[in-house]
mmCIF file of C-alpha atoms in Angstrom:
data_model
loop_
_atom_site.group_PDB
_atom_site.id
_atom_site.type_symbol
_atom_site.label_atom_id
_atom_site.label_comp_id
_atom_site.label_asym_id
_atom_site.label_seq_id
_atom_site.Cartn_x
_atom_site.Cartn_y
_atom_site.Cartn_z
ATOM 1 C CA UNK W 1 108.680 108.032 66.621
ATOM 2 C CA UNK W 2 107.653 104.453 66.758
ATOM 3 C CA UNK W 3 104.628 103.565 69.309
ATOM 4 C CA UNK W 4 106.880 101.827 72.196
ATOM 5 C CA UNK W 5 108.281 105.298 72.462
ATOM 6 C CA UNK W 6 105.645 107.269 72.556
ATOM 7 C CA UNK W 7 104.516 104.766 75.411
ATOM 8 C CA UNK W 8 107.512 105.481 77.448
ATOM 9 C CA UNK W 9 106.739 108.859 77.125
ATOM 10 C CA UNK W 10 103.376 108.788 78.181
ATOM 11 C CA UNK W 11 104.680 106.841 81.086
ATOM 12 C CA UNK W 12 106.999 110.188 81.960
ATOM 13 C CA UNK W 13 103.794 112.174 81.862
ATOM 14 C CA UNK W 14 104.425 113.376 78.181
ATOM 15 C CA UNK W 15 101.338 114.876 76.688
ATOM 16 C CA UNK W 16 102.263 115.424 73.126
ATOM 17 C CA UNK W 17 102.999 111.810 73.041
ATOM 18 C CA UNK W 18 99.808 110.754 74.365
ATOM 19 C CA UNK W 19 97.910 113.219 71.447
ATOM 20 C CA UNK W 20 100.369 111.399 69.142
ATOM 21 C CA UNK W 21 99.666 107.888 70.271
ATOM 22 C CA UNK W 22 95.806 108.990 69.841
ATOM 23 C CA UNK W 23 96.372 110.655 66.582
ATOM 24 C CA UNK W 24 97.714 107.471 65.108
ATOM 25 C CA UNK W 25 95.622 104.994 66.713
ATOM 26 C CA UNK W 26 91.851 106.901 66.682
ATOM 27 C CA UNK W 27 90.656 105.312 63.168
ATOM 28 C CA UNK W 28 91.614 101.873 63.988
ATOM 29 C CA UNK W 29 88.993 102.063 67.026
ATOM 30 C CA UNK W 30 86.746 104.274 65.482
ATOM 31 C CA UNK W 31 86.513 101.833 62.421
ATOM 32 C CA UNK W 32 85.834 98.733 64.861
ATOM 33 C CA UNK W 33 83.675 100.712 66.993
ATOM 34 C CA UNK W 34 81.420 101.889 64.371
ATOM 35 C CA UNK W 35 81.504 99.109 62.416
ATOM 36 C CA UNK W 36 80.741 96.640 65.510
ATOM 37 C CA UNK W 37 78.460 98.868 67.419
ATOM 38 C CA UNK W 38 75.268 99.423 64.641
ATOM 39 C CA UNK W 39 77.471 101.898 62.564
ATOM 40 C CA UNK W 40 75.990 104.764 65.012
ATOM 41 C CA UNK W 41 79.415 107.249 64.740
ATOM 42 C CA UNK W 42 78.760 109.481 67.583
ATOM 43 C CA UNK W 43 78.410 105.847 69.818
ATOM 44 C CA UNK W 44 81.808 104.946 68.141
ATOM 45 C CA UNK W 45 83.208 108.145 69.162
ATOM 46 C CA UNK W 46 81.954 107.534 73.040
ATOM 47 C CA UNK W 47 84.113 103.940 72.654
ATOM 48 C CA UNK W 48 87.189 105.588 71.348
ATOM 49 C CA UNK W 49 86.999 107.908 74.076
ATOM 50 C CA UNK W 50 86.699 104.868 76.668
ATOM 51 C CA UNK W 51 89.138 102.706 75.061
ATOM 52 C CA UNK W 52 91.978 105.459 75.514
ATOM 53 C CA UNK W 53 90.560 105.918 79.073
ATOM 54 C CA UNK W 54 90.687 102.478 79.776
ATOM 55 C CA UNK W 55 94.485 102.216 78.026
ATOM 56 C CA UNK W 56 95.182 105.072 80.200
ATOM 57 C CA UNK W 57 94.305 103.576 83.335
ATOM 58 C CA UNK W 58 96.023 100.545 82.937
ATOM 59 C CA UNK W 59 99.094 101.879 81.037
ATOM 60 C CA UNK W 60 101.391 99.760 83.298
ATOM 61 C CA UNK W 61 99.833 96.121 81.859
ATOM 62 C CA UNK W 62 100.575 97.037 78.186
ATOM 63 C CA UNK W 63 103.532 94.473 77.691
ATOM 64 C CA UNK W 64 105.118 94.746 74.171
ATOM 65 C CA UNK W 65 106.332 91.486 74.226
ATOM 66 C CA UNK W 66 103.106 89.826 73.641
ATOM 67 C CA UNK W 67 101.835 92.025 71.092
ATOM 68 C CA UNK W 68 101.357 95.551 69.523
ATOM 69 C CA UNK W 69 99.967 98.922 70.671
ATOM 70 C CA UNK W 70 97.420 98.675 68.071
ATOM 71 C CA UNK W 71 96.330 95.536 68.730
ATOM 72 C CA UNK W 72 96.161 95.951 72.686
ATOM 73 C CA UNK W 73 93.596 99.198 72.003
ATOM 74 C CA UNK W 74 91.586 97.031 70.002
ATOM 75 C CA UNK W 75 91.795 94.189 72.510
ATOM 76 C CA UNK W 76 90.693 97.284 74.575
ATOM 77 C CA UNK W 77 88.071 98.155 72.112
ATOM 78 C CA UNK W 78 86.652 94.726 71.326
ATOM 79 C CA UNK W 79 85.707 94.129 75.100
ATOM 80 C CA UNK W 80 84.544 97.184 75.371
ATOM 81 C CA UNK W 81 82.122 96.862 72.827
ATOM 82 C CA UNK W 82 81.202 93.301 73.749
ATOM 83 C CA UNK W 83 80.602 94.538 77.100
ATOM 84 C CA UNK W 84 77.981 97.104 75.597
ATOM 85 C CA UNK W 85 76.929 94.634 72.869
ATOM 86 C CA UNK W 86 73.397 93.789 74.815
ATOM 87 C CA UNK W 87 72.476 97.602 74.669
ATOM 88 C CA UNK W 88 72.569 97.795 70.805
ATOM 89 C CA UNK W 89 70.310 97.719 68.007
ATOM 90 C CA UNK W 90 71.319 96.976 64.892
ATOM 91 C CA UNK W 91 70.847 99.769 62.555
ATOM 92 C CA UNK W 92 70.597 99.257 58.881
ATOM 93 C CA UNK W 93 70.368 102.511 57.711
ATOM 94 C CA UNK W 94 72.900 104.302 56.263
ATOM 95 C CA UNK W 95 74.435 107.576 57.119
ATOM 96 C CA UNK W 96 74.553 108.940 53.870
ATOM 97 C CA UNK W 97 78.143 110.086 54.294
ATOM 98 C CA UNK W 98 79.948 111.561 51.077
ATOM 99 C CA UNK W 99 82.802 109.814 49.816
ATOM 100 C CA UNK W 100 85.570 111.734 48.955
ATOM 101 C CA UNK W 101 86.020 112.574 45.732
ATOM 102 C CA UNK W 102 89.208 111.156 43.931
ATOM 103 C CA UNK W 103 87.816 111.370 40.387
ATOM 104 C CA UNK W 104 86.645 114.334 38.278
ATOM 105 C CA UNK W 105 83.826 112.006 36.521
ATOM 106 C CA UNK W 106 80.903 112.645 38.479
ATOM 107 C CA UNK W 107 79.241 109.186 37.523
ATOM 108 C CA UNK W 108 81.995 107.251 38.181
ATOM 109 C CA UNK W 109 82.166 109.240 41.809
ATOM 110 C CA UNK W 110 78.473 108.499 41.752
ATOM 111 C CA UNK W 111 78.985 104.184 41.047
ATOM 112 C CA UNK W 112 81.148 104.192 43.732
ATOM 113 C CA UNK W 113 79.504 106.263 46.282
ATOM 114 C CA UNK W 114 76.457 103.619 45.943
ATOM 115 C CA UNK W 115 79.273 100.203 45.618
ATOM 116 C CA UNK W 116 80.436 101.450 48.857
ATOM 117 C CA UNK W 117 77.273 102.376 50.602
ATOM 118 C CA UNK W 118 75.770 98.904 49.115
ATOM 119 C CA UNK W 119 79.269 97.410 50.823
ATOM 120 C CA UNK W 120 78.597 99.308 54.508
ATOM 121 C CA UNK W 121 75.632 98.304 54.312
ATOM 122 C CA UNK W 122 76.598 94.370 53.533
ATOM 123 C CA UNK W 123 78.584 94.924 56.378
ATOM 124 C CA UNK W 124 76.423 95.716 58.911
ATOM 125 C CA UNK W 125 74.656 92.677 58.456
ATOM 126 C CA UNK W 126 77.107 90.401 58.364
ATOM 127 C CA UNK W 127 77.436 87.798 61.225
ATOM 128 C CA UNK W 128 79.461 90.040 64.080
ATOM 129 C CA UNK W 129 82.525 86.917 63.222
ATOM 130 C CA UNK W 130 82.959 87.825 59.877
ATOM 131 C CA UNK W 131 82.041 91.637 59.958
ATOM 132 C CA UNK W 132 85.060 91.776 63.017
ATOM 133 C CA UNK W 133 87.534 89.988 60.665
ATOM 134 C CA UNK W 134 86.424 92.242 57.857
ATOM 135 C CA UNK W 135 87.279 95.265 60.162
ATOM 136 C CA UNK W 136 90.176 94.199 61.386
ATOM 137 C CA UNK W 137 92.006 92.803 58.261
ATOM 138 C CA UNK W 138 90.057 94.640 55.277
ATOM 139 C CA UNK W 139 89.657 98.122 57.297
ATOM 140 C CA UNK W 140 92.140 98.356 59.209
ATOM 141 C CA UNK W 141 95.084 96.514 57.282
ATOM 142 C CA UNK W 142 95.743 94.297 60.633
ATOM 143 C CA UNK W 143 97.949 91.050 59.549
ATOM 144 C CA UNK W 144 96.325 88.007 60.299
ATOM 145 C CA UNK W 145 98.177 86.926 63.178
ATOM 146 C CA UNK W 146 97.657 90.348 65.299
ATOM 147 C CA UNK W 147 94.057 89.910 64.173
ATOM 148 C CA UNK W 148 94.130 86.319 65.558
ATOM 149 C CA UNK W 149 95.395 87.630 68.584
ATOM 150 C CA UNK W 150 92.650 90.476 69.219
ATOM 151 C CA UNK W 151 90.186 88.059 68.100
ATOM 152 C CA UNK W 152 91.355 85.248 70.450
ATOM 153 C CA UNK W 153 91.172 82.684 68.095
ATOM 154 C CA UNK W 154 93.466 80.780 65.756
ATOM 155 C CA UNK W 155 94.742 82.069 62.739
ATOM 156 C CA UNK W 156 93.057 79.868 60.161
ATOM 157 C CA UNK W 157 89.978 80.771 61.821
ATOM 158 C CA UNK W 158 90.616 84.420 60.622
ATOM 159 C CA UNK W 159 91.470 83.273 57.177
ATOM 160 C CA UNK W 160 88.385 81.045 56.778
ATOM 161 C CA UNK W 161 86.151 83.863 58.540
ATOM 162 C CA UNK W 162 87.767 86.371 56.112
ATOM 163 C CA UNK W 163 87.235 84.510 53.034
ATOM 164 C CA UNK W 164 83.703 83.893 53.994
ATOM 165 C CA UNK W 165 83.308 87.504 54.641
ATOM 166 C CA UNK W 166 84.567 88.468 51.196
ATOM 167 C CA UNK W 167 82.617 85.907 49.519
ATOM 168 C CA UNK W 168 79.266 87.435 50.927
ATOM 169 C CA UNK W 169 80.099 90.809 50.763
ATOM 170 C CA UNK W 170 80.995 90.086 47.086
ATOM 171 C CA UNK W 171 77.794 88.303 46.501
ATOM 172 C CA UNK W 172 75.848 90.761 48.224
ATOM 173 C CA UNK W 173 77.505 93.592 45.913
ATOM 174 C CA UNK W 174 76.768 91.422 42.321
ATOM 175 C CA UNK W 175 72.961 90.772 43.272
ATOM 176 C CA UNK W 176 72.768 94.727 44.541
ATOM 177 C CA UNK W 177 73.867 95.377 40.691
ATOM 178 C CA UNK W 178 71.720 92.536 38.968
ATOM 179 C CA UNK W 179 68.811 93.822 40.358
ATOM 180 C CA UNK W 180 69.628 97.598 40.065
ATOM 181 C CA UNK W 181 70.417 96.274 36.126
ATOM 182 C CA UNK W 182 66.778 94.408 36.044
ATOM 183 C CA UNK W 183 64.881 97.583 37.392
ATOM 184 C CA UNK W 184 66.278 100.420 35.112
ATOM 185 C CA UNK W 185 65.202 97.682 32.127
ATOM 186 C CA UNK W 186 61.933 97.457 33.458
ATOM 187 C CA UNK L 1 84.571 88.544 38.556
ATOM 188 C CA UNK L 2 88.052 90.310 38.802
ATOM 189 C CA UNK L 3 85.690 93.601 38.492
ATOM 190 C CA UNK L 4 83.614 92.312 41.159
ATOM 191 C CA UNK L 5 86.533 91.534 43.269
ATOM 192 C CA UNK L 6 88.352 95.331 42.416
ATOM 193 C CA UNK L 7 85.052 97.287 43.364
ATOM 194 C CA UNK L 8 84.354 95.518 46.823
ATOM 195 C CA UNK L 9 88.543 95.839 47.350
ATOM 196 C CA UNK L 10 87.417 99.723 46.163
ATOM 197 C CA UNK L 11 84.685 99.959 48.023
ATOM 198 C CA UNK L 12 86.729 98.704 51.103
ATOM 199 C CA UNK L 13 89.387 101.431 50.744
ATOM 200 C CA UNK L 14 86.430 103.722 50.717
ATOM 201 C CA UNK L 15 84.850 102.986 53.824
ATOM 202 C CA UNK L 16 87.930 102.659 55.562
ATOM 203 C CA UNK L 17 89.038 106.373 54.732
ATOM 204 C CA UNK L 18 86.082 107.444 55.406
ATOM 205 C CA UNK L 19 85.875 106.351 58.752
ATOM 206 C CA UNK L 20 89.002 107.765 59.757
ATOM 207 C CA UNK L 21 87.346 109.988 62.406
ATOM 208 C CA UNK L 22 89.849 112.807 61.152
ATOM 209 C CA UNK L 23 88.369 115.209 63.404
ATOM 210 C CA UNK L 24 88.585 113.130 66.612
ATOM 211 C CA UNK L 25 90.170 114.785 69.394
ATOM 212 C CA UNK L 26 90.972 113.561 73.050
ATOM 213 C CA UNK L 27 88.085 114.732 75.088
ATOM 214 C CA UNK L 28 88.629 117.033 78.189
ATOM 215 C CA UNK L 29 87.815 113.864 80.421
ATOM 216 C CA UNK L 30 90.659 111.706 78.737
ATOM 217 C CA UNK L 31 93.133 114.673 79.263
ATOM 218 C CA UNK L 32 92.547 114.916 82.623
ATOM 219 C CA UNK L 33 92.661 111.346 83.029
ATOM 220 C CA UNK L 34 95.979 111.366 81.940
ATOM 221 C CA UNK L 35 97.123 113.955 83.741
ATOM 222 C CA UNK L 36 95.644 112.570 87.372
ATOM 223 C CA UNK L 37 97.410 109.074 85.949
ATOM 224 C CA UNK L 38 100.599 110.781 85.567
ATOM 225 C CA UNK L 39 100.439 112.396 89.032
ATOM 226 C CA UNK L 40 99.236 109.316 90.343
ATOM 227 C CA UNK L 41 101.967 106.897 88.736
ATOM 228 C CA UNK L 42 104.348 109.308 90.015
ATOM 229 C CA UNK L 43 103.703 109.287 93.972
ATOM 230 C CA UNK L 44 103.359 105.724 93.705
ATOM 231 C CA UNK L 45 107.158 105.544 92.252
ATOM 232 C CA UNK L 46 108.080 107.633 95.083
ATOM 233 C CA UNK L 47 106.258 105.308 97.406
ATOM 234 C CA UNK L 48 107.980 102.518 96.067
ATOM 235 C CA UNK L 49 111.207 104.187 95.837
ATOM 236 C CA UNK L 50 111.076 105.106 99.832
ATOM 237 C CA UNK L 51 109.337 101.513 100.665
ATOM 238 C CA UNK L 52 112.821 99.737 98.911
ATOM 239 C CA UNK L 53 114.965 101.996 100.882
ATOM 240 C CA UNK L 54 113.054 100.948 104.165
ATOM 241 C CA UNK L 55 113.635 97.252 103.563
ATOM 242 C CA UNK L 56 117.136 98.253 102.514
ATOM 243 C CA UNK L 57 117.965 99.386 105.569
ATOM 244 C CA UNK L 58 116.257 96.881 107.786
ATOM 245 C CA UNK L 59 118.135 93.997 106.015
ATOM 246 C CA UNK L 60 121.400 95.879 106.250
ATOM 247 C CA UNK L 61 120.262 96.352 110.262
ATOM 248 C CA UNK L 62 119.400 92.660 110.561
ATOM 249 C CA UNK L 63 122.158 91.703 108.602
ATOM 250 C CA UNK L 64 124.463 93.445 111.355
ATOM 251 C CA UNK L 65 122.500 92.581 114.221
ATOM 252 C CA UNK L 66 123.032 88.909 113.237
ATOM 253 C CA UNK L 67 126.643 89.143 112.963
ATOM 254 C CA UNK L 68 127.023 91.090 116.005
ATOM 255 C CA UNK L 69 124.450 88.177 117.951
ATOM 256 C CA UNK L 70 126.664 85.476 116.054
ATOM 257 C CA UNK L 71 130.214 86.930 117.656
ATOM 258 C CA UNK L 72 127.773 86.647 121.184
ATOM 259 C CA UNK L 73 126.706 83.633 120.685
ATOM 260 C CA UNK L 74 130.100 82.227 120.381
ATOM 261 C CA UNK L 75 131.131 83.738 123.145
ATOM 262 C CA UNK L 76 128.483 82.683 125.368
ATOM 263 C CA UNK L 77 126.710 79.281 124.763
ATOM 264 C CA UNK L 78 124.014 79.294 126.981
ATOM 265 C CA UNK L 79 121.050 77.850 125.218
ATOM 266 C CA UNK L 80 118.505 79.712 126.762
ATOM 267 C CA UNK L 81 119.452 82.797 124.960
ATOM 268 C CA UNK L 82 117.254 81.441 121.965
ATOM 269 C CA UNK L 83 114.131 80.600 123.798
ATOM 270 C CA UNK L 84 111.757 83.038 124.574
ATOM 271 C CA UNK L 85 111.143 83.429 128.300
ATOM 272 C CA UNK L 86 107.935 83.408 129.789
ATOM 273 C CA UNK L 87 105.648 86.508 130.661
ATOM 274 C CA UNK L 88 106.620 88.515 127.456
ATOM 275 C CA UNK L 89 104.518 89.275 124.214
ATOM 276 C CA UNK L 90 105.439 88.183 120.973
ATOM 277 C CA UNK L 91 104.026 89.358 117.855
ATOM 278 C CA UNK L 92 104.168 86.657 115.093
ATOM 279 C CA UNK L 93 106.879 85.576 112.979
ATOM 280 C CA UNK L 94 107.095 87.592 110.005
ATOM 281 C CA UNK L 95 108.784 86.568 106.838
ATOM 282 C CA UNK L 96 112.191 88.410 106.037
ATOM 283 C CA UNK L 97 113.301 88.403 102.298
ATOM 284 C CA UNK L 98 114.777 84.892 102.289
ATOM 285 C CA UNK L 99 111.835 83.427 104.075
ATOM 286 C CA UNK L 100 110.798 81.753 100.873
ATOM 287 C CA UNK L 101 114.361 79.895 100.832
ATOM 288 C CA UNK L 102 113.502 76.266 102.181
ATOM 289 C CA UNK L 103 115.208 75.165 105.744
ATOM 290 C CA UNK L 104 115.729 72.194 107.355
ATOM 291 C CA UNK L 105 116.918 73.306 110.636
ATOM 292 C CA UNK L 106 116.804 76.740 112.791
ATOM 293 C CA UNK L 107 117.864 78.125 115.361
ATOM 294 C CA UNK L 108 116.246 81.721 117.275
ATOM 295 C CA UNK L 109 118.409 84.563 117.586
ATOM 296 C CA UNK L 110 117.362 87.354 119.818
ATOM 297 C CA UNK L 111 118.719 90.175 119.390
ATOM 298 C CA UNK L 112 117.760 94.346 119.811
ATOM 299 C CA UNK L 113 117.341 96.230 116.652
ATOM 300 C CA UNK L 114 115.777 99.821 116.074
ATOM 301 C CA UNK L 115 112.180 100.199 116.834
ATOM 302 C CA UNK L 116 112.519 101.643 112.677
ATOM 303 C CA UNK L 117 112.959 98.438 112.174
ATOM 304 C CA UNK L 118 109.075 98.047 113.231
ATOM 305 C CA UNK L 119 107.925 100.317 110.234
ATOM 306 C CA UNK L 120 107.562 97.982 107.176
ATOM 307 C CA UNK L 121 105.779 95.488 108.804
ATOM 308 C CA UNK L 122 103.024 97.923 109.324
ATOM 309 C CA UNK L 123 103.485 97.794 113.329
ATOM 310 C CA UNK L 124 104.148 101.324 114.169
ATOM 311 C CA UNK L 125 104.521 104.374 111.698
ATOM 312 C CA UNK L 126 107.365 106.457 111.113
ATOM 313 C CA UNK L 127 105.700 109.527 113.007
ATOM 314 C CA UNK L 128 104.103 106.715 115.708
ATOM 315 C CA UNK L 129 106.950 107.993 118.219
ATOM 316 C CA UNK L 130 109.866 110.337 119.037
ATOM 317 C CA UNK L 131 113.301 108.550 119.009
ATOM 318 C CA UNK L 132 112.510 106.314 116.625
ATOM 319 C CA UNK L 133 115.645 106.114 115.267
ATOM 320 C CA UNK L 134 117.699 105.866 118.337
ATOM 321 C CA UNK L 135 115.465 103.379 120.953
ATOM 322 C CA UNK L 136 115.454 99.667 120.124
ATOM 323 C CA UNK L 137 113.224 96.536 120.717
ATOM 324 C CA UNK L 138 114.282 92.941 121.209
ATOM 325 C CA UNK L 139 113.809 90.974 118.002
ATOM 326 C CA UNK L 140 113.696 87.479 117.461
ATOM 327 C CA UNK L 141 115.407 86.017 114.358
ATOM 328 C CA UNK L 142 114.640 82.721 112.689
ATOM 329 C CA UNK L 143 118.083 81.861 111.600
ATOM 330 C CA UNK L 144 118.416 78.666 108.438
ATOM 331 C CA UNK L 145 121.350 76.472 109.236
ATOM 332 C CA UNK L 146 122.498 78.616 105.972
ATOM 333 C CA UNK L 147 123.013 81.369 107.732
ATOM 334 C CA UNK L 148 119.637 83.282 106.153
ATOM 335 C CA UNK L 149 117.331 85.139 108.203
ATOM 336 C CA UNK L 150 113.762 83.665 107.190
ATOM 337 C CA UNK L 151 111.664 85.625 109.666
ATOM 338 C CA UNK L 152 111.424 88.207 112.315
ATOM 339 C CA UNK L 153 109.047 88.563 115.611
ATOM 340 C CA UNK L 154 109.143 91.141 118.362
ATOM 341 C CA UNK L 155 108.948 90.786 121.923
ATOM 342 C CA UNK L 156 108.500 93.002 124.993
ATOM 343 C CA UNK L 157 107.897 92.317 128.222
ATOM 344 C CA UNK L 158 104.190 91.312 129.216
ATOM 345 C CA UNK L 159 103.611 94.255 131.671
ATOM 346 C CA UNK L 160 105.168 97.051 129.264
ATOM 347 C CA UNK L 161 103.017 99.184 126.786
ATOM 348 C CA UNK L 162 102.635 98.233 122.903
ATOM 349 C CA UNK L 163 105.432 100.003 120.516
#
């Protein structure tokens, strides 16, 4: 069932619809949340939580001609966490979170636990610009129009935020592994 | 630098699967939102619903008063039936559902219509009085040389009690 559906049914006071709608939509908020909130997950938990509150409560502005239900909870989302932005720290640390394991070579499983750990963690300090267009397009697979439109800014802008964002995140990645390289020599 | 390019596309995948928050459920505070939303959206539907068929009804009444105080009018042509005499109390005019429609001459109709008639302007409720249905107080209708009602006030005389 597609998510204009699902709306109407919420509307009628459906709750499987509403669990469905939340189902589908959680790790697109989550990911922003955590991502633009000091990667703290039970804080981006709290904002998912408030962002379907806050879609709740004002169920009757969502207008699907001006855009998608994924982009209007992350509309949601992104006020919500600029609204909270002055209470935050920024938290390098990393949660130490285990990747899932796809491969049955443990070092390979082990390169890329640390790539994307070293990549999280070139995330989180990444100007909040590029880290939202990261989120949004890398992340979360949003086109770069919708993205434009949560963002409230012009398209190019996402592209040329995007491509900056890839560029240091890439960067950041190949001087992680020179120096890695240059210690185990030493 | 295609390797470079694959990890951090890798890497990306990564992080975004694992922040998929698989075991996120709606808390017990969003559920009952919703379900005080639901209740809430529905008695305002109702609301709406009986506040439509109240102006229904009064536009339908007006609508028939008019024509009824049109076949008067032509009957009788004195032009003091469209002033408002002194010692009564008007309330103001209040805009009927073509009041937006722009005029460029008038005329006042009076004319009685159900004290109901009263109830979406706010002046009385529904349970303000018995008879509500049946009694009737003298309106006056701002008539558009169109034929469209653009307002309503009511009058009653200066010595007798508010609706």
């Amino acid at each position: 069932m597609d998510d204009l559906r699902l709306v109407e049914r919420i509307r009628q006071g459906e709750e499987a619809a509403f669990a469905a709608l939340f189902e589908r939509h959680k790790a697109s908020v989550f990911r922003y949340a955590v991502h633009m909130r000091g990667g703290d997950p039970a804080l981006a938990e709290d904002v998912v939580q408030e962002v379907f509150l806050a879609f709740l409560r004002q169920l009757e502005r969502f207008d699907a001609a001006r855009g998608t239900v994924q982009a209007y909870l992350l509309g949601i989302t992104r006020r919500q966490v600029l609204k909270q932005l002055d209470d935050v720290r920024d938290e390098d640390s990393l949660d130490g979170v285990d990747c899932p394991s796809v491969d049955s070579d443990p070092l390979e499983h082990l390169t890329r636990a640390e790539a994307t750990a070293r990549v999280r963690q070139a995330i989180a300090v990444l100007p909040p610009a590029y880290r939202e267009a990261i989120v949004l397009c890398e992340l979360n697979d949003l086109d770069y129009v919708t993205a434009a439109a949560v963002m409230h800014c012009a398209v190019g802008t996402v592209r040329s935020r995007l491509h900056r964002a890839r560029a240091r995140l890439a960067s950041g990645l190949a001087a992680a592994q020179t120096a890695e390289k240059v210690s185990s020599r030493g | 630098m295609d390797e470079q390019r694959n990890r951090l596309i890798g890497a990306l995948r990564d992080i975004a699967r694992e922040d998929a928050a698989a075991s996120l459920q709606p808390g017990a505070a969003l559920l009952a939102e919703f379900r005080a939303g639901y209740r809430a959206r529905r008695l305002s539907g109702v609301a709406r619903a009986i506040g439509l068929a109240i102006a229904a009804t009064l536009v339908v009444l007006i609508g028939t008063s008019l024509w009824l105080a049109a076949r008067r009018l032509a009957n009788i042509s004195d032009p003091r039936l469209t002033s408002t005499p002194l010692g009564e109390v008007t309330t103001a005019f209040l805009q009927l559902p073509y009041g937006a429609v722009p005029y460029t001459t008038a005329q006042i109709v009076r004319l009685d219509v159900p004290r109901a008639s009263m109830i979406p302007f706010g002046l009385i409720t529904a349970d303000a009085a018995p008879y509500i249905e049946t009694q009737t107080v003298v309106a006056e209708v701002l008539v558009g040389e169109d034929g469209l009602a653009r307002a309503v006030r009511f009058v009653r005389p200066a010595q007798a009690p508010a609706p």
